[in-house]
CSV table of C-alpha atoms in Angstrom, one decimal:
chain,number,residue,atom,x,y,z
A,1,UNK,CA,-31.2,43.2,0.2
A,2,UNK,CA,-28.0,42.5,-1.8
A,3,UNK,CA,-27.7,40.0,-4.4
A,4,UNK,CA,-24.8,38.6,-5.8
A,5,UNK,CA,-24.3,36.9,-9.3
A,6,UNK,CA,-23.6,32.7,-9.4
A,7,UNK,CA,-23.6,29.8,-11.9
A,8,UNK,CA,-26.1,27.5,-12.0
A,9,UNK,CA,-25.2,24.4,-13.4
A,10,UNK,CA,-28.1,21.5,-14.1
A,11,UNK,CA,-26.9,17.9,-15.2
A,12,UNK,CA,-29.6,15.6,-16.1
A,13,UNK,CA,-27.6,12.1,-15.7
A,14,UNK,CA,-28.4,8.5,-15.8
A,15,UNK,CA,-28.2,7.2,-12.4
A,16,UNK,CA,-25.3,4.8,-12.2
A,17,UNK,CA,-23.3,8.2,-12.9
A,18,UNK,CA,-24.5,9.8,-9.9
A,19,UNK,CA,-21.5,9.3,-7.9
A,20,UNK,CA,-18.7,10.0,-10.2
A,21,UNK,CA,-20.6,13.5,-10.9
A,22,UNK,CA,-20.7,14.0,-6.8
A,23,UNK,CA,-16.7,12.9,-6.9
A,24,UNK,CA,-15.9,15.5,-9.4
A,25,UNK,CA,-17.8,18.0,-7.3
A,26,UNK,CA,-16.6,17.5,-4.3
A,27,UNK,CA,-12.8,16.9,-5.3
A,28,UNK,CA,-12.9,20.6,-6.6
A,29,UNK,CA,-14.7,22.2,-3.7
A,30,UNK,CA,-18.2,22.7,-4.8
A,31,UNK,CA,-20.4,22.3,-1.7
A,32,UNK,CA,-23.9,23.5,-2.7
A,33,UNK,CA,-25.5,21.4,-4.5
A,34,UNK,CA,-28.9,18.8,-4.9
A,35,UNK,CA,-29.9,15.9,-6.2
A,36,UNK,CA,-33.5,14.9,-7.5
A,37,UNK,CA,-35.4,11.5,-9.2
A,38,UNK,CA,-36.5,12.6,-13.2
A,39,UNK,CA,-39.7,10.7,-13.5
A,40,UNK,CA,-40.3,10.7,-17.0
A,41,UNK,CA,-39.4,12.9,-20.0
A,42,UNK,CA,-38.4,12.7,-24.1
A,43,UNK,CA,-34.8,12.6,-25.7
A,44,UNK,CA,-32.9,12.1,-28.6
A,45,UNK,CA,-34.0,8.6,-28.3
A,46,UNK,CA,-36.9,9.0,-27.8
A,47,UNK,CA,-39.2,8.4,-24.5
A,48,UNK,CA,-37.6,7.6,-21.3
A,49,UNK,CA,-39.7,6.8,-17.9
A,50,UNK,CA,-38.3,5.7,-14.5
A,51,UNK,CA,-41.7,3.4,-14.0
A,52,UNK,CA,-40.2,1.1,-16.7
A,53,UNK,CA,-36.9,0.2,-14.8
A,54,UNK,CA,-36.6,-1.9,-11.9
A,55,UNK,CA,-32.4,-1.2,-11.3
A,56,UNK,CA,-30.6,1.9,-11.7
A,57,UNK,CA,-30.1,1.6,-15.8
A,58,UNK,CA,-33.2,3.6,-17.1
A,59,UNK,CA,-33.2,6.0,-14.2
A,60,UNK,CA,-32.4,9.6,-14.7
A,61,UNK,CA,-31.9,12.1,-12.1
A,62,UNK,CA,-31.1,15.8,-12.0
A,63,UNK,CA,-28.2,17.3,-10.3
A,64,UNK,CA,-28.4,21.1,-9.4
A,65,UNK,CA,-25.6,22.8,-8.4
A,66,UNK,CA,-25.2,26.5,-7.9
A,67,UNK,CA,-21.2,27.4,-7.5
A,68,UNK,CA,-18.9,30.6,-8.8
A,69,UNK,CA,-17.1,30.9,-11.7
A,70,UNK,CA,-13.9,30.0,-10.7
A,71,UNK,CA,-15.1,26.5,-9.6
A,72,UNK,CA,-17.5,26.3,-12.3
A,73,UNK,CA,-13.9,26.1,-15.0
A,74,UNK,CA,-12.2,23.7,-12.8
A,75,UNK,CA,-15.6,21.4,-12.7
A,76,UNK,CA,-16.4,21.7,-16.4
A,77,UNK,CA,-13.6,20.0,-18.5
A,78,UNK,CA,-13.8,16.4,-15.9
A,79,UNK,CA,-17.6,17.1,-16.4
A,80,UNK,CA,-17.9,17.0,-20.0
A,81,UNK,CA,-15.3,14.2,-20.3
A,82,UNK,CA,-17.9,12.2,-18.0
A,83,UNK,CA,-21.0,12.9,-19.6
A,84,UNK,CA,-19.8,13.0,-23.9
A,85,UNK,CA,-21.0,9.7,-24.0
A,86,UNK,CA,-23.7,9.1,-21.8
A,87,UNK,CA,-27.3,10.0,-22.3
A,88,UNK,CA,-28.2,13.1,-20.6
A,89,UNK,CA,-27.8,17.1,-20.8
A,90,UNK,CA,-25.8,19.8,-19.2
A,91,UNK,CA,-26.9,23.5,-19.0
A,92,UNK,CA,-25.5,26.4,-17.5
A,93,UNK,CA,-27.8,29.6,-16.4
A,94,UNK,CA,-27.0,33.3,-14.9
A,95,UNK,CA,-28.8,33.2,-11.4
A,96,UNK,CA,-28.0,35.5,-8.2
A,97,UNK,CA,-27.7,34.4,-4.6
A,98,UNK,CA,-28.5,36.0,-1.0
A,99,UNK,CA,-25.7,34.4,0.3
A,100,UNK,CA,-22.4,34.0,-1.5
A,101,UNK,CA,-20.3,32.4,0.7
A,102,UNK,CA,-22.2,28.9,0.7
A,103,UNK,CA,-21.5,28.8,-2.6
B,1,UNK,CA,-47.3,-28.3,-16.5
B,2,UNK,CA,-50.6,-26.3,-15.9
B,3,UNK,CA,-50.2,-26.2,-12.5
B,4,UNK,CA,-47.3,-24.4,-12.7
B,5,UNK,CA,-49.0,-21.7,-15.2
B,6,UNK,CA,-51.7,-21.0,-12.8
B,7,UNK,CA,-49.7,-20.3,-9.5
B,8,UNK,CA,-50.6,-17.5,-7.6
B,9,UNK,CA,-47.4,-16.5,-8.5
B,10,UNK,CA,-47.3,-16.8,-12.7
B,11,UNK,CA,-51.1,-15.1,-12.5
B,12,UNK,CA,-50.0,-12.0,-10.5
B,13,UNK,CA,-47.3,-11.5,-13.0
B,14,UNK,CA,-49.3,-11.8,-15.9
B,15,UNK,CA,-52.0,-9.9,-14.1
B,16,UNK,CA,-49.8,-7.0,-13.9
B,17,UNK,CA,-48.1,-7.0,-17.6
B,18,UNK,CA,-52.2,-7.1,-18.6
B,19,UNK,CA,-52.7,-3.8,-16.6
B,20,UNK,CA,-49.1,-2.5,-18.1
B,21,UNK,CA,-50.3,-3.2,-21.6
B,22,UNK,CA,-53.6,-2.0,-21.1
B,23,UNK,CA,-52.2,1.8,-20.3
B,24,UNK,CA,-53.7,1.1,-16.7
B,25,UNK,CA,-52.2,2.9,-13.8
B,26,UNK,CA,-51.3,0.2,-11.9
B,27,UNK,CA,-48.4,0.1,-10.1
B,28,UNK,CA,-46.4,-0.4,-6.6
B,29,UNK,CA,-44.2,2.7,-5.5
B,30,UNK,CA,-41.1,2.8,-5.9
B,31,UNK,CA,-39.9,2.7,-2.3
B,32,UNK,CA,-42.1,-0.6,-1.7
B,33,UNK,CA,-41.1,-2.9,-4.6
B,34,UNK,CA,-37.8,-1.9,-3.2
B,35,UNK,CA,-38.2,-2.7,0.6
B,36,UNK,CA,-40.0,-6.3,-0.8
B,37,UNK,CA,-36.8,-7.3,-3.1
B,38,UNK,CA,-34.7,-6.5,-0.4
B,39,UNK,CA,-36.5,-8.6,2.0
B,40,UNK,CA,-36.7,-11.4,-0.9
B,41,UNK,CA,-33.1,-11.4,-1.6
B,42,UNK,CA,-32.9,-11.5,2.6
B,43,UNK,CA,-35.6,-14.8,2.8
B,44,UNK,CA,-33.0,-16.6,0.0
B,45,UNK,CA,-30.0,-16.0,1.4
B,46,UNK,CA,-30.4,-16.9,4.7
B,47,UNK,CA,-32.4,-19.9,4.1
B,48,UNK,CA,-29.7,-20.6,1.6
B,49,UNK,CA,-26.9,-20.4,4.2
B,50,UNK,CA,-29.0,-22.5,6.9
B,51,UNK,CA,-29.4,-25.2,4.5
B,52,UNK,CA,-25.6,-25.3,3.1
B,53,UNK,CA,-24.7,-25.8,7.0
B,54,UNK,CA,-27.1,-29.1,7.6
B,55,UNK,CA,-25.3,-30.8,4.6
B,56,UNK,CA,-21.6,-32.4,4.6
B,57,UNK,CA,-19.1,-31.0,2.9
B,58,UNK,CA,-18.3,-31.8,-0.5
B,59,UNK,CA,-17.3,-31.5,-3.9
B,60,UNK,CA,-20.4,-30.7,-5.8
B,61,UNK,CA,-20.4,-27.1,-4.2
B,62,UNK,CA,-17.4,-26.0,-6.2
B,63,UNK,CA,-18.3,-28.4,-9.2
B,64,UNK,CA,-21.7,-26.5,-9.4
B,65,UNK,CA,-19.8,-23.2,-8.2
B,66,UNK,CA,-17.2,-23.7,-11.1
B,67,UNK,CA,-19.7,-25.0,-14.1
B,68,UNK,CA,-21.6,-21.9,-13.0
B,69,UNK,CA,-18.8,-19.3,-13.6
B,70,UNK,CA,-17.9,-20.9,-16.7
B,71,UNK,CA,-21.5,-20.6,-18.2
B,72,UNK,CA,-21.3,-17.4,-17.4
B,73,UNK,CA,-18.3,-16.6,-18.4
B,74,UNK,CA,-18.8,-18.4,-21.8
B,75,UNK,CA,-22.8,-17.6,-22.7
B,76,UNK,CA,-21.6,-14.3,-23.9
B,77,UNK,CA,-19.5,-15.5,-26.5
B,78,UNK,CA,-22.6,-18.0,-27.9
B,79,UNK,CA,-24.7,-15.2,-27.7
B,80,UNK,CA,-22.5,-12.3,-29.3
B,81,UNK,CA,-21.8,-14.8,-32.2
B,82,UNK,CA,-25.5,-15.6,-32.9
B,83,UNK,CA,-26.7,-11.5,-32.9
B,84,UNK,CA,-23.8,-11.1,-35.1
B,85,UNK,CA,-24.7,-13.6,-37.4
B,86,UNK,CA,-28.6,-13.5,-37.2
B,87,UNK,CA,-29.3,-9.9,-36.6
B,88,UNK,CA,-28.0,-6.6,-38.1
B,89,UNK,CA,-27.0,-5.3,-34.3
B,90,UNK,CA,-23.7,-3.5,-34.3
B,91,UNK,CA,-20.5,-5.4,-32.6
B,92,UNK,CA,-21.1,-2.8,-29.6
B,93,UNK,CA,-24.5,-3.6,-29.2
B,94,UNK,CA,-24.0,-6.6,-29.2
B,95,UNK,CA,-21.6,-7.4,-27.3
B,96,UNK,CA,-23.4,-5.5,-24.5
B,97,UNK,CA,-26.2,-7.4,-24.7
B,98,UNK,CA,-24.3,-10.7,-24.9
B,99,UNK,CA,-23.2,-9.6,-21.2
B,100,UNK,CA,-26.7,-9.6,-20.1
B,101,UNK,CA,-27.4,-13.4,-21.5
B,102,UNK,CA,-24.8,-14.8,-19.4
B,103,UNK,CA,-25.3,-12.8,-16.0
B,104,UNK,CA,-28.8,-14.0,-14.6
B,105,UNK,CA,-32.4,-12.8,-13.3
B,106,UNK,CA,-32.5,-13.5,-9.4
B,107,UNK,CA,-36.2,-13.0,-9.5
B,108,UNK,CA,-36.6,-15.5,-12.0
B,109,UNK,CA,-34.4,-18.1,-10.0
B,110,UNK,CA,-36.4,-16.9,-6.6
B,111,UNK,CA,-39.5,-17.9,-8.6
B,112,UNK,CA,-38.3,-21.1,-9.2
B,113,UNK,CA,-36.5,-22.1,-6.2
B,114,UNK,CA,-41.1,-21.3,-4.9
B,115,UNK,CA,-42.1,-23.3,-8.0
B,116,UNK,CA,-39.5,-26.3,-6.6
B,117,UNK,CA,-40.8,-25.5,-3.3
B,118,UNK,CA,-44.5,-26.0,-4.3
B,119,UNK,CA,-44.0,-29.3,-5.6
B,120,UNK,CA,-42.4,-30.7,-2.6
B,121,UNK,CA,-38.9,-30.9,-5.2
B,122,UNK,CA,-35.6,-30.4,-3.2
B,123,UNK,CA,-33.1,-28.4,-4.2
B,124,UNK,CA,-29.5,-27.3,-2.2
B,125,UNK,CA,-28.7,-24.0,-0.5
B,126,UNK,CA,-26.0,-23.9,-2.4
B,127,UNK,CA,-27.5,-23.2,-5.7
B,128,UNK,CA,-27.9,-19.9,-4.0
B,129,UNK,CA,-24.2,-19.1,-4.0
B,130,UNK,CA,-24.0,-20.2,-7.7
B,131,UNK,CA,-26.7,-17.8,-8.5
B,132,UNK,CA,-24.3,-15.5,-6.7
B,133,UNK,CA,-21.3,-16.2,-7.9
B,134,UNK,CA,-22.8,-16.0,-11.8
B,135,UNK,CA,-23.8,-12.3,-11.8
B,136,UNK,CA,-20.3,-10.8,-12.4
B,137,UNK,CA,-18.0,-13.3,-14.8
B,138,UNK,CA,-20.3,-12.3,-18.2
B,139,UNK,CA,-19.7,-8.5,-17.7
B,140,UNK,CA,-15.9,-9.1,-18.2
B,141,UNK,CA,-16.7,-11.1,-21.1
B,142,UNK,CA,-18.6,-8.4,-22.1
B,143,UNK,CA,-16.5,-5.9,-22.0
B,144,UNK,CA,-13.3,-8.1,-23.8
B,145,UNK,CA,-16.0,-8.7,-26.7
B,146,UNK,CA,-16.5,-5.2,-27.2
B,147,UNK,CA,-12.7,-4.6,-26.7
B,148,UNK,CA,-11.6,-6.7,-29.4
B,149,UNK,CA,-15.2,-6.1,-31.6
B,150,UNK,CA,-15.9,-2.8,-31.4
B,151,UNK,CA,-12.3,-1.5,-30.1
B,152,UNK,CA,-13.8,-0.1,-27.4
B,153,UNK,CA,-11.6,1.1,-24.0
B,154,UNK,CA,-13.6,-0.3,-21.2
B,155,UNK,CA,-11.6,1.1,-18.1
B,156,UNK,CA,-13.8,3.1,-16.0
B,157,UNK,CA,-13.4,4.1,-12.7
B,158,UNK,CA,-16.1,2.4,-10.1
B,159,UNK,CA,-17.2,-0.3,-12.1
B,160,UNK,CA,-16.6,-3.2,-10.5
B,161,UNK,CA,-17.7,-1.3,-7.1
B,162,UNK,CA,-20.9,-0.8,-9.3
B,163,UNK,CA,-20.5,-4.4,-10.0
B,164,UNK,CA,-19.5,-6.5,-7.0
B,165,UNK,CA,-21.1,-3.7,-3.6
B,166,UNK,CA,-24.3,-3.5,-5.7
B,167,UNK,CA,-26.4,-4.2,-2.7
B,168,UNK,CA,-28.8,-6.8,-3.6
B,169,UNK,CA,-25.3,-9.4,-4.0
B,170,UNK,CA,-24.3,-7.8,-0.3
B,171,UNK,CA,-27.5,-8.6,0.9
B,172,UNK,CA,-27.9,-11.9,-0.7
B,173,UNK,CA,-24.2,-12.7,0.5
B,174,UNK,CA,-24.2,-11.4,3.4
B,175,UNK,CA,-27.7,-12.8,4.3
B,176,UNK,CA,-26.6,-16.4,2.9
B,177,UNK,CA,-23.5,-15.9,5.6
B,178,UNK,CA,-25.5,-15.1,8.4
B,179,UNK,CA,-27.8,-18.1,7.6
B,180,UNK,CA,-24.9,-20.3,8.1
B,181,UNK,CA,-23.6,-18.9,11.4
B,182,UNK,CA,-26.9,-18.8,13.1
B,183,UNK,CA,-28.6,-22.3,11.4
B,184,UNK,CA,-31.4,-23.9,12.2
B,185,UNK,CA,-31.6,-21.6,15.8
B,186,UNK,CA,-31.7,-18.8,13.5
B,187,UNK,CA,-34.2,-20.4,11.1
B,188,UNK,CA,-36.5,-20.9,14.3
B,189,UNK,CA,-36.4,-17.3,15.3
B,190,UNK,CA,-36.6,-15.8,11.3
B,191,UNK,CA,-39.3,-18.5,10.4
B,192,UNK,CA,-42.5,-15.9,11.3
B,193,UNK,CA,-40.5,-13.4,8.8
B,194,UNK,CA,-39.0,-15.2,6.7
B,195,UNK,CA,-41.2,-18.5,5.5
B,196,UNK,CA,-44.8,-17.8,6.1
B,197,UNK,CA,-44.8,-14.4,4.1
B,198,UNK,CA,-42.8,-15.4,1.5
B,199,UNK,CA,-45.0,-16.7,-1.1
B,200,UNK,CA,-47.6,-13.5,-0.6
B,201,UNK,CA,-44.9,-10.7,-0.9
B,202,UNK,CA,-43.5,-12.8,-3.7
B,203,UNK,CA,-47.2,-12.1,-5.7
B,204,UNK,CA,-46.7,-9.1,-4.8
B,205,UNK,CA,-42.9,-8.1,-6.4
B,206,UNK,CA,-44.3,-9.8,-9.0
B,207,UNK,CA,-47.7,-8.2,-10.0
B,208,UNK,CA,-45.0,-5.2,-9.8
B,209,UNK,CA,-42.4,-6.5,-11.9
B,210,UNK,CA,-45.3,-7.9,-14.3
B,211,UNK,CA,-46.5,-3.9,-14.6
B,212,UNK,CA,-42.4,-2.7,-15.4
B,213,UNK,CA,-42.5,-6.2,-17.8
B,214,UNK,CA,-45.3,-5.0,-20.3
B,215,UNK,CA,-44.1,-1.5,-20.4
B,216,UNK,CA,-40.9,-2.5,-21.6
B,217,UNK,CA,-43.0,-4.8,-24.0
B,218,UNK,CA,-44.6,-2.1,-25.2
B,219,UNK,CA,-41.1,-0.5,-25.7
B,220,UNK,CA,-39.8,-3.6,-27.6
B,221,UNK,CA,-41.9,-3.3,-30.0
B,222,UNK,CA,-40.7,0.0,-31.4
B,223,UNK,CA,-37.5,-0.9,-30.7
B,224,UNK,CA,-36.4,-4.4,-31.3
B,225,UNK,CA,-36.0,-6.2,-35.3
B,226,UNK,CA,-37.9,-9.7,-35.8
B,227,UNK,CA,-34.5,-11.6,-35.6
B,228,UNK,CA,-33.5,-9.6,-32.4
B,229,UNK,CA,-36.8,-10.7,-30.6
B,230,UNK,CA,-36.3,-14.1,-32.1
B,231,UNK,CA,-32.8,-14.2,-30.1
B,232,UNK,CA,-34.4,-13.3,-27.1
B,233,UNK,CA,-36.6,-16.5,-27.5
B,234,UNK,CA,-34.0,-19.2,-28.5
B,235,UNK,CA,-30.7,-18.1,-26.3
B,236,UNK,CA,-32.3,-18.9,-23.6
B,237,UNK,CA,-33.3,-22.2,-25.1
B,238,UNK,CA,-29.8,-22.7,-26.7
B,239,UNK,CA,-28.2,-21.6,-22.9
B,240,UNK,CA,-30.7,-24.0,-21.1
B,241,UNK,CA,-29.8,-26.8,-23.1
B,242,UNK,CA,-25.5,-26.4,-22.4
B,243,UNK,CA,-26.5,-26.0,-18.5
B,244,UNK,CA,-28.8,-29.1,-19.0
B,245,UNK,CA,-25.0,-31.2,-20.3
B,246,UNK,CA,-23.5,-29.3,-17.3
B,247,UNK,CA,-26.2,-30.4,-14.8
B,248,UNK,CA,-26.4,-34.5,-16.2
B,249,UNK,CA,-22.3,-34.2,-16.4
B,250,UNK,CA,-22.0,-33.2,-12.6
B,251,UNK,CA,-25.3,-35.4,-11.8
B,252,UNK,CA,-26.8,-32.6,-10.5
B,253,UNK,CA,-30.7,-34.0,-8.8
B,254,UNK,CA,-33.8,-32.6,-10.0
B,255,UNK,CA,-34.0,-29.4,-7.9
B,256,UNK,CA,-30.5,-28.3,-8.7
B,257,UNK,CA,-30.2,-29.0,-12.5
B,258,UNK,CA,-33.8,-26.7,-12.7
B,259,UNK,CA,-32.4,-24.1,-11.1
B,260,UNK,CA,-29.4,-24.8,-12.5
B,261,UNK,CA,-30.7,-24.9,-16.3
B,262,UNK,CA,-32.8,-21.2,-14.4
B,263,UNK,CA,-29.9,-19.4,-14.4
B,264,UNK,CA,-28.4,-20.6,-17.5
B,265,UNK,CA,-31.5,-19.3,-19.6
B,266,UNK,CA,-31.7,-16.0,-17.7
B,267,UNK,CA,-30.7,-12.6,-18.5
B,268,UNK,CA,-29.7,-9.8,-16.4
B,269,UNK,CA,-31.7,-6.6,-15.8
B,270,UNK,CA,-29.8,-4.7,-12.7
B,271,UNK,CA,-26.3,-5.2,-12.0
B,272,UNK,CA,-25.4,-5.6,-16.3
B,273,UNK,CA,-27.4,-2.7,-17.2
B,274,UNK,CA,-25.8,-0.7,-14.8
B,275,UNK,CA,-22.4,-1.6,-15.6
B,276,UNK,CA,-22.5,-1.4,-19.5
B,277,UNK,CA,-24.0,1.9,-18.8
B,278,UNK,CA,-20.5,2.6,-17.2
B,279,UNK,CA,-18.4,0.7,-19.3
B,280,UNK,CA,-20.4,1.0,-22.5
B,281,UNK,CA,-22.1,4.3,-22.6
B,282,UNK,CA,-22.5,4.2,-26.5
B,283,UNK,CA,-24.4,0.7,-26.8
B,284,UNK,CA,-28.0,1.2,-26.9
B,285,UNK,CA,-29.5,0.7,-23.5
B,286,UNK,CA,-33.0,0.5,-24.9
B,287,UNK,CA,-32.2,-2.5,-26.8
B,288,UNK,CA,-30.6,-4.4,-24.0
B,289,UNK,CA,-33.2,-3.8,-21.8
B,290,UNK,CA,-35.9,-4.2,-23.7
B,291,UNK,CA,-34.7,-8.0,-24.5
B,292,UNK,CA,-33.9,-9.0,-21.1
B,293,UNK,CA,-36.8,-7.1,-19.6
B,294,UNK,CA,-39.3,-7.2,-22.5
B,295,UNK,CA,-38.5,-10.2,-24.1
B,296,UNK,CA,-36.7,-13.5,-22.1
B,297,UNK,CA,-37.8,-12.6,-18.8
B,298,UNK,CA,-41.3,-13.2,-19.4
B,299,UNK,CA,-40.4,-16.7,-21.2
B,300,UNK,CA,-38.9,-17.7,-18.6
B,301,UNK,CA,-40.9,-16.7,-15.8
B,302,UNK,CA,-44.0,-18.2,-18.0
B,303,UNK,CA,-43.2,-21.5,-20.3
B,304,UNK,CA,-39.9,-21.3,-19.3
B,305,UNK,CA,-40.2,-22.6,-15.5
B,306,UNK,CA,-42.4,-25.5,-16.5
B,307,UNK,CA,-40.4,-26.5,-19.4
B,308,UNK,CA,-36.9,-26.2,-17.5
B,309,UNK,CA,-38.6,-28.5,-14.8
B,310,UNK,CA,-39.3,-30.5,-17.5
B,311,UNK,CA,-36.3,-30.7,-18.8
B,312,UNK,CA,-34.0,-31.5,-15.6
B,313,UNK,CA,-36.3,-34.6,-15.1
B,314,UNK,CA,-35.6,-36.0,-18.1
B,315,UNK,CA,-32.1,-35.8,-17.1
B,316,UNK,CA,-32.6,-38.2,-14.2
């Protein structure tokens, strides 16, 4: 089986971000990507938990995203514009993929 | 007085802050709470809309509809001058919480418009729309206060879609819309959904927003000064008592001036949070939160209901 070398990028944002994160994604072409609740967890600022919020202020969610280099610079600088000042974290990890094209 | 402190309603909430402070595991999924605050917002409106169409037309809709978007626009500016003065918060901070102290708490004004209910107290549909139409105005003043405080540039893209599409205000418009269009027809059909269940899956929402309540109490404490908890204790008093000269200036009956007086003294905890995370991503969301959540929103929904009532009778 051959395996083929991607990005994958994981965005832990507060949820009234979500859609400007999808917007930047999908503007530059990235089309492999998911979306999950963060139920709990410890910051900078201490302890955060989703129980403790009724609207979408408190809530954290993770965005995976697995795309190719070349996307990955075009998605980065609108990225870390969007995300300097908000609460949250951005990493970036080597992983390889079966199927390159979807990504 | 006491009556009103031992509802079914006041005891379920308190029931479920108990459990919250207790470290008990308590609580309503997610996806539940969710479903019942979308049927409450539902229930409102369209009982709201049904009612506004059995009453003539007149001016007191857009006297209440205007007094109401001037509180809100105005609260902010009281309560950004008194955390400046009393408390060591930043202008930021401050300004972003000001934004909550003039939106409102529709689950505080729900539980009111049941306490009213309860008492056999009448109150207008239209009160509904006012509740409506005070959400938004206070995150403008918000944002100028931290503009011209904290010279912070408050353009950001999808705000006011944030803002104005949140979808409990859809709902509770467009609910309140088809109330209208359908009336008292519609009211006969709805009734089995929309009346008899109400009070129950209002315990309900609220034993669960009684559990989120006392962990955000818990939270307060760790987070919030003494003079910062003490503003979340008189602002609401100080904002009650401007929408009580509002309500006796427009002669506003019973019912309305309550709820009225309700929305006054209520702070947001949904559609501000939201937006000053948007707008304001470097104010401290704990500390906003944990006032309107931790803080006022129990008063309220406690002494504050019974003391409000209070209050608008003495107006009469």
């Amino acid at each position: 089986m051959e395996w083929h070398n991607r990005k994958k990028l994981e965005i832990i944002i507060e949820a009234p971000l979500l859609g400007d994160v999808l917007e930047i994604f999908d503007t530059h072409g990235v089309t492999g990507y998911t979306v999950l609740p963060a139920l709990q967890g410890r910051g900078h600022d201490g302890v955060w938990s989703r129980d403790a919020s009724i609207g979408s202020a408190g809530k954290m969610l993770v965005v995976m995203c697995i795309l190719s280099e070349t996307r990955l610079d075009r998605v980065m600088p609108p990225l870390k514009a969007l995300i300097a000042e908000q609460i949250g974290m951005l990493t970036l990890s080597d992983v390889k993929v079966m199927r390159p094209e979807h990504f | 007085m006491l009556d009103t402190l031992l509802s079914p309603m006041l005891l379920f909430f308190a029931l479920g802050a108990a459990a919250a402070l207790a470290r008990s595991d308590l609580a309503l999924p997610e996806q539940i709470a969710k479903g019942i605050s979308i049927y409450l917002m539902l229930a409102i409106g369209f009982k709201g809309g049904v009612n506004l169409v059995e009453q003539p037309i007149s001016l007191d809709i857009a006297y209440a509809l205007l007094a109401g978007v001037g509180l809100s626009f105005g609260l902010p500016y009281l309560a950004f001058a008194s955390l400046r003065i009393g408390s060591n918060l930043s202008s930021l901070d401050a300004a972003a919480v000001a934004g909550h102290y003039g939106s409102i708490s529709m689950v505080t004004f729900i539980t009111a418009m049941q306490t009213l209910t309860s008492l056999g107290i009448d109150f207008d549909g239209y009160m509904i729309a006012v509740a409506a139409a005070m959400e938004a105005p206070a995150i403008i003043s918000a944002l100028l206060l931290a503009q011209r405080y904290a010279g912070t540039s408050t353009r950001r893209k999808g705000l006011w879609r944030e803002v104005f599409l949140n979808g409990s205000i859809v709902l509770l418009i467009g609910a309140f819309a088809i109330g209208m269009i359908t009336g008292e027809d519609g009211m006969v059909r709805l009734a089995p959904l929309i009346v008899a269940p109400f009070q129950g899956l209002l315990c309900l929402f609220l034993l669960d927003m009684g559990v989120i309540t006392g962990r955000n109490l818990r939270q307060a404490r760790s987070v919030l000064t003494l003079p910062m908890l003490a503003f979340g204790v008189y602002m609401p008093i100080m904002a009650a008592l401007i929408a009580a000269a509002f309500a006796w200036l427009l002669g506003m009956s019973v019912g309305n001036a309550m709820l009225f007086i309700v929305l006054a003294a209520s702070a947001s905890y949904i559609v501000v949070p939201a937006a000053m995370r948007l707008a304001l991503p470097k104010a401290n969301p704990a500390v906003y939160l944990s006032l309107a959540m931790g803080v006022t929103f129990p008063l309220n929904l406690s002494v504050g209901i019974p003391l409000w009532l209070a209050l608008a009778e003495l107006l009469q």
